[in-house]
Amino acid sequence: KNEVEQSPQNLTAQEGEFITINCSYSVGISALHWLQQHPGGGIVSLFMLSSGKKKHGRLIATINIQEKHSSLHITASHPRDSAVYICAVWGNTGNQFYFGTGTSLTVIP
Amino acid sequence: NAGVMQNPRHLVRRRGQEARLRCSPMKGHSHVYWYRQLPEEGLKFMVYLQKENIIDESGMPKERFSAEFPKEGPSILRIQQVVRGDSAAYFCASSPRQGVYNEQFFGPGTRLTVL
């Protein structure tokens, strides 16, 4: 079983819709990251959080440490948001990331 | 400030050959991480290096794979006697300091194809 589980695996939305991607993890963590991987393959770090909530433009990330769960929300989605969104957690017993398998988002105009 | 550089971007090797993947971290970054992304799978940690030191190689296959980050020059991920199962995208990331709260900056990846 993967240490990090994401849902849904695939998501198609109409432009303008509110989108939520979920991430659950089973290990103790020090921090959680949300990454964005574009079709060309490049990876960009969107958020790094260890508690509460962060907002950047139309993106909002929340984390509930007790429930071992995080969500990434996209408001007013746009076709350029189409990408794979990856949840990654930094375990508190080592030096490595554990990655989810990603959520492939397609936003249709 | 240039981002993390990886080269080559695409590498084709025949079974049994060696593959060398290079990663130049961002200026001022002394911590490098290598990850592998197999087709249709998520990213997997391979190794974490600081200059001249391997800090954590728990994700590296025990045979044929090695990594280094010399005092001068890029970090190198070396795969000897490649097999078809090594075909994957290999990403490196760098950070300025050790620690979980430091953001990692990813390179564009090297896509290795083993024929």
Short mmCIF file of C-alpha atoms in Angstrom, two decimals:
data_model
loop_
_atom_site.label_atom_id
_atom_site.label_comp_id
_atom_site.label_asym_id
_atom_site.label_seq_id
_atom_site.Cartn_x
_atom_site.Cartn_y
_atom_site.Cartn_z
CA LYS A 1 0.00 0.00 0.00
CA ASN A 2 1.28 3.44 -0.93
CA GLU A 3 2.11 5.77 1.93
CA VAL A 4 0.26 8.56 0.09
CA GLU A 5 -3.09 8.10 -1.61
CA GLN A 6 -4.72 10.66 -3.86
CA SER A 7 -8.24 10.94 -5.20
CA PRO A 8 -9.54 11.16 -7.74
CA GLN A 9 -6.98 9.70 -10.14
CA ASN A 10 -8.50 11.52 -13.07
CA LEU A 11 -10.70 14.58 -13.11
CA THR A 12 -12.38 16.44 -15.96
CA ALA A 13 -13.99 19.79 -15.27
CA GLN A 14 -15.63 22.58 -17.20
CA GLU A 15 -13.87 25.91 -17.20
CA GLY A 16 -14.93 27.94 -14.17
CA GLU A 17 -15.72 24.99 -11.93
CA PHE A 18 -14.43 24.65 -8.38
CA ILE A 19 -12.07 21.69 -8.10
CA THR A 20 -10.96 19.66 -5.10
CA ILE A 21 -8.18 17.08 -5.05
CA ASN A 22 -7.69 14.99 -1.93
CA CYS A 23 -4.61 13.46 -0.36
CA SER A 24 -4.45 11.02 2.54
CA TYR A 25 -1.25 9.70 4.05
CA SER A 26 -0.37 6.98 6.50
CA VAL A 27 3.06 8.02 7.79
CA GLY A 28 4.02 10.62 10.34
CA ILE A 29 5.02 13.73 8.49
CA SER A 30 6.88 16.94 9.02
CA ALA A 31 5.53 18.72 5.97
CA LEU A 32 3.29 18.18 2.97
CA HIS A 33 3.86 19.50 -0.52
CA TRP A 34 1.59 19.94 -3.51
CA LEU A 35 3.35 19.73 -6.85
CA GLN A 36 2.17 20.42 -10.37
CA GLN A 37 3.49 18.46 -13.34
CA HIS A 38 2.70 19.82 -16.77
CA PRO A 39 2.26 17.69 -19.89
CA GLY A 40 5.84 18.49 -20.88
CA GLY A 41 6.97 16.84 -17.66
CA GLY A 42 8.30 19.79 -15.68
CA ILE A 43 7.47 19.83 -11.97
CA VAL A 44 6.67 22.94 -10.00
CA SER A 45 6.18 23.19 -6.27
CA LEU A 46 2.84 24.87 -5.50
CA PHE A 47 2.62 24.68 -1.72
CA MET A 48 4.51 23.47 1.28
CA LEU A 49 2.51 23.30 4.49
CA SER A 50 2.64 21.69 7.89
CA SER A 51 -0.59 23.04 9.35
CA GLY A 52 -3.66 25.05 8.50
CA LYS A 53 -4.24 26.60 5.14
CA LYS A 54 -2.35 28.46 2.43
CA LYS A 55 -3.66 30.45 -0.54
CA HIS A 56 -1.91 31.50 -3.70
CA GLY A 57 -4.04 33.14 -6.33
CA ARG A 58 -6.82 30.71 -7.25
CA LEU A 59 -5.19 27.84 -5.41
CA ILE A 60 -5.89 26.92 -1.81
CA ALA A 61 -4.27 24.10 0.14
CA THR A 62 -5.40 22.82 3.51
CA ILE A 63 -4.07 20.18 5.85
CA ASN A 64 -5.55 18.37 8.84
CA ILE A 65 -2.69 16.76 10.73
CA GLN A 66 -4.96 14.77 13.07
CA GLU A 67 -6.86 13.22 10.18
CA LYS A 68 -3.74 12.88 8.00
CA HIS A 69 -5.49 14.54 5.12
CA SER A 70 -4.89 17.45 2.79
CA SER A 71 -6.92 19.04 0.04
CA LEU A 72 -5.97 21.20 -2.92
CA HIS A 73 -8.70 23.47 -4.22
CA ILE A 74 -8.74 25.38 -7.48
CA THR A 75 -11.31 28.13 -7.81
CA ALA A 76 -12.55 29.35 -11.19
CA SER A 77 -10.64 26.63 -13.02
CA HIS A 78 -9.06 27.40 -16.38
CA PRO A 79 -7.76 25.17 -19.19
CA ARG A 80 -4.21 26.19 -18.29
CA ASP A 81 -4.73 24.46 -14.94
CA SER A 82 -4.74 21.15 -16.83
CA ALA A 83 -1.85 19.16 -15.37
CA VAL A 84 -1.07 16.35 -12.98
CA TYR A 85 -1.22 17.39 -9.34
CA ILE A 86 0.98 15.44 -6.97
CA CYS A 87 0.81 15.28 -3.20
CA ALA A 88 4.11 14.55 -1.47
CA VAL A 89 4.86 14.19 2.22
CA TRP A 90 8.14 14.52 4.03
CA GLY A 91 8.27 11.72 6.55
CA ASN A 92 9.41 12.60 10.03
CA THR A 93 11.82 9.68 10.30
CA GLY A 94 14.06 10.18 7.32
CA ASN A 95 15.23 12.40 4.54
CA GLN A 96 12.83 11.51 1.80
CA PHE A 97 9.61 12.37 0.15
CA TYR A 98 6.75 9.94 -0.30
CA PHE A 99 4.70 10.75 -3.38
CA GLY A 100 1.13 10.10 -4.37
CA THR A 101 0.51 8.79 -7.88
CA GLY A 102 -1.02 12.08 -8.93
CA THR A 103 -4.38 13.41 -10.05
CA SER A 104 -4.66 14.14 -13.75
CA LEU A 105 -6.81 17.23 -14.22
CA THR A 106 -8.28 18.31 -17.54
CA VAL A 107 -10.21 21.56 -17.70
CA ILE A 108 -12.38 21.90 -20.78
CA PRO A 109 -13.09 25.35 -22.21
CA ASN B 1 19.21 32.84 -11.49
CA ALA B 2 19.00 29.76 -13.65
CA GLY B 3 16.84 26.95 -12.39
CA VAL B 4 17.87 23.37 -11.89
CA MET B 5 19.45 22.04 -15.07
CA GLN B 6 19.41 18.45 -16.19
CA ASN B 7 21.05 16.95 -19.20
CA PRO B 8 20.52 15.27 -21.41
CA ARG B 9 16.78 15.79 -21.62
CA HIS B 10 16.38 12.58 -23.57
CA LEU B 11 18.76 9.64 -23.55
CA VAL B 12 18.49 6.43 -25.53
CA ARG B 13 20.60 3.46 -24.59
CA ARG B 14 20.74 -0.17 -25.64
CA ARG B 15 20.57 -2.91 -23.05
CA GLY B 16 23.92 -3.35 -21.35
CA GLN B 17 25.18 0.18 -21.96
CA GLU B 18 25.81 2.79 -19.30
CA ALA B 19 23.66 5.85 -18.73
CA ARG B 20 24.97 9.02 -17.10
CA LEU B 21 22.48 11.64 -16.03
CA ARG B 22 23.63 15.08 -14.91
CA CYS B 23 22.02 17.56 -12.59
CA SER B 24 23.26 21.08 -11.92
CA PRO B 25 21.47 22.52 -8.86
CA MET B 26 20.37 26.09 -8.55
CA LYS B 27 23.09 28.54 -7.64
CA GLY B 28 23.70 28.44 -3.92
CA HIS B 29 22.01 25.07 -3.44
CA SER B 30 24.14 22.35 -1.92
CA HIS B 31 21.49 19.65 -1.50
CA VAL B 32 20.41 17.43 -4.38
CA TYR B 33 17.71 14.77 -4.56
CA TRP B 34 17.15 12.25 -7.36
CA TYR B 35 13.75 10.79 -8.14
CA ARG B 36 12.53 8.25 -10.66
CA GLN B 37 9.15 8.24 -12.35
CA LEU B 38 8.33 4.96 -14.04
CA PRO B 39 5.69 4.97 -16.80
CA GLU B 40 2.19 5.23 -15.32
CA GLU B 41 3.61 5.40 -11.78
CA GLY B 42 4.34 8.11 -9.27
CA LEU B 43 7.66 9.63 -8.37
CA LYS B 44 9.93 7.57 -6.13
CA PHE B 45 12.79 8.86 -4.04
CA MET B 46 16.18 7.45 -4.96
CA VAL B 47 18.97 9.32 -3.23
CA TYR B 48 19.78 12.50 -1.31
CA LEU B 49 23.22 14.05 -1.58
CA GLN B 50 25.12 16.97 -0.25
CA LYS B 51 28.40 18.12 -1.71
CA GLU B 52 30.78 15.12 -1.58
CA ASN B 53 28.41 13.15 0.66
CA ILE B 54 25.61 10.67 0.19
CA ILE B 55 23.12 11.39 2.96
CA ASP B 56 20.40 8.87 2.19
CA GLU B 57 20.43 6.28 -0.58
CA SER B 58 17.66 4.11 0.76
CA GLY B 59 15.69 4.43 -2.48
CA MET B 60 18.50 3.37 -4.79
CA PRO B 61 18.52 -0.13 -6.29
CA LYS B 62 21.37 -2.05 -4.70
CA GLU B 63 23.06 -2.93 -7.96
CA ARG B 64 24.03 -1.00 -11.09
CA PHE B 65 22.97 2.43 -9.73
CA SER B 66 25.29 4.97 -8.17
CA ALA B 67 25.20 8.69 -7.52
CA GLU B 68 27.71 11.36 -6.68
CA PHE B 69 27.80 15.08 -6.06
CA PRO B 70 31.42 16.21 -6.26
CA LYS B 71 32.83 19.39 -4.80
CA GLU B 72 32.95 20.87 -8.28
CA GLY B 73 30.53 20.12 -11.07
CA PRO B 74 27.11 18.60 -11.38
CA SER B 75 25.59 15.68 -9.55
CA ILE B 76 25.74 12.48 -11.58
CA LEU B 77 23.35 9.55 -11.50
CA ARG B 78 25.01 6.58 -13.14
CA ILE B 79 23.25 3.44 -14.29
CA GLN B 80 25.46 0.60 -15.42
CA GLN B 81 24.36 -2.22 -17.73
CA VAL B 82 20.94 -0.71 -18.31
CA VAL B 83 17.90 -2.92 -18.74
CA ARG B 84 14.50 -2.15 -20.25
CA GLY B 85 13.02 -1.71 -16.79
CA ASP B 86 15.28 1.31 -16.24
CA SER B 87 13.30 3.25 -18.85
CA ALA B 88 11.79 6.13 -16.91
CA ALA B 89 11.95 9.84 -16.29
CA TYR B 90 14.64 10.80 -13.79
CA PHE B 91 14.18 14.08 -11.96
CA CYS B 92 16.56 15.87 -9.71
CA ALA B 93 15.67 18.60 -7.27
CA SER B 94 17.80 20.95 -5.23
CA SER B 95 17.37 22.94 -2.06
CA PRO B 96 19.57 25.46 -0.30
CA ARG B 97 19.57 23.74 3.06
CA GLN B 98 18.66 20.51 4.71
CA GLY B 99 15.34 20.35 6.37
CA VAL B 100 11.78 19.57 5.68
CA TYR B 101 10.65 23.15 5.42
CA ASN B 102 12.92 23.98 2.56
CA GLU B 103 11.25 23.99 -0.82
CA GLN B 104 12.75 21.73 -3.44
CA PHE B 105 13.19 23.06 -6.95
CA PHE B 106 12.84 20.45 -9.65
CA GLY B 107 14.73 20.11 -12.88
CA PRO B 108 13.00 19.30 -16.20
CA GLY B 109 13.95 15.65 -16.00
CA THR B 110 15.88 13.23 -18.18
CA ARG B 111 13.82 10.69 -20.08
CA LEU B 112 15.77 7.48 -20.43
CA THR B 113 14.70 4.95 -23.01
CA VAL B 114 16.39 1.56 -23.05
CA LEU B 115 16.01 -0.32 -26.33
#
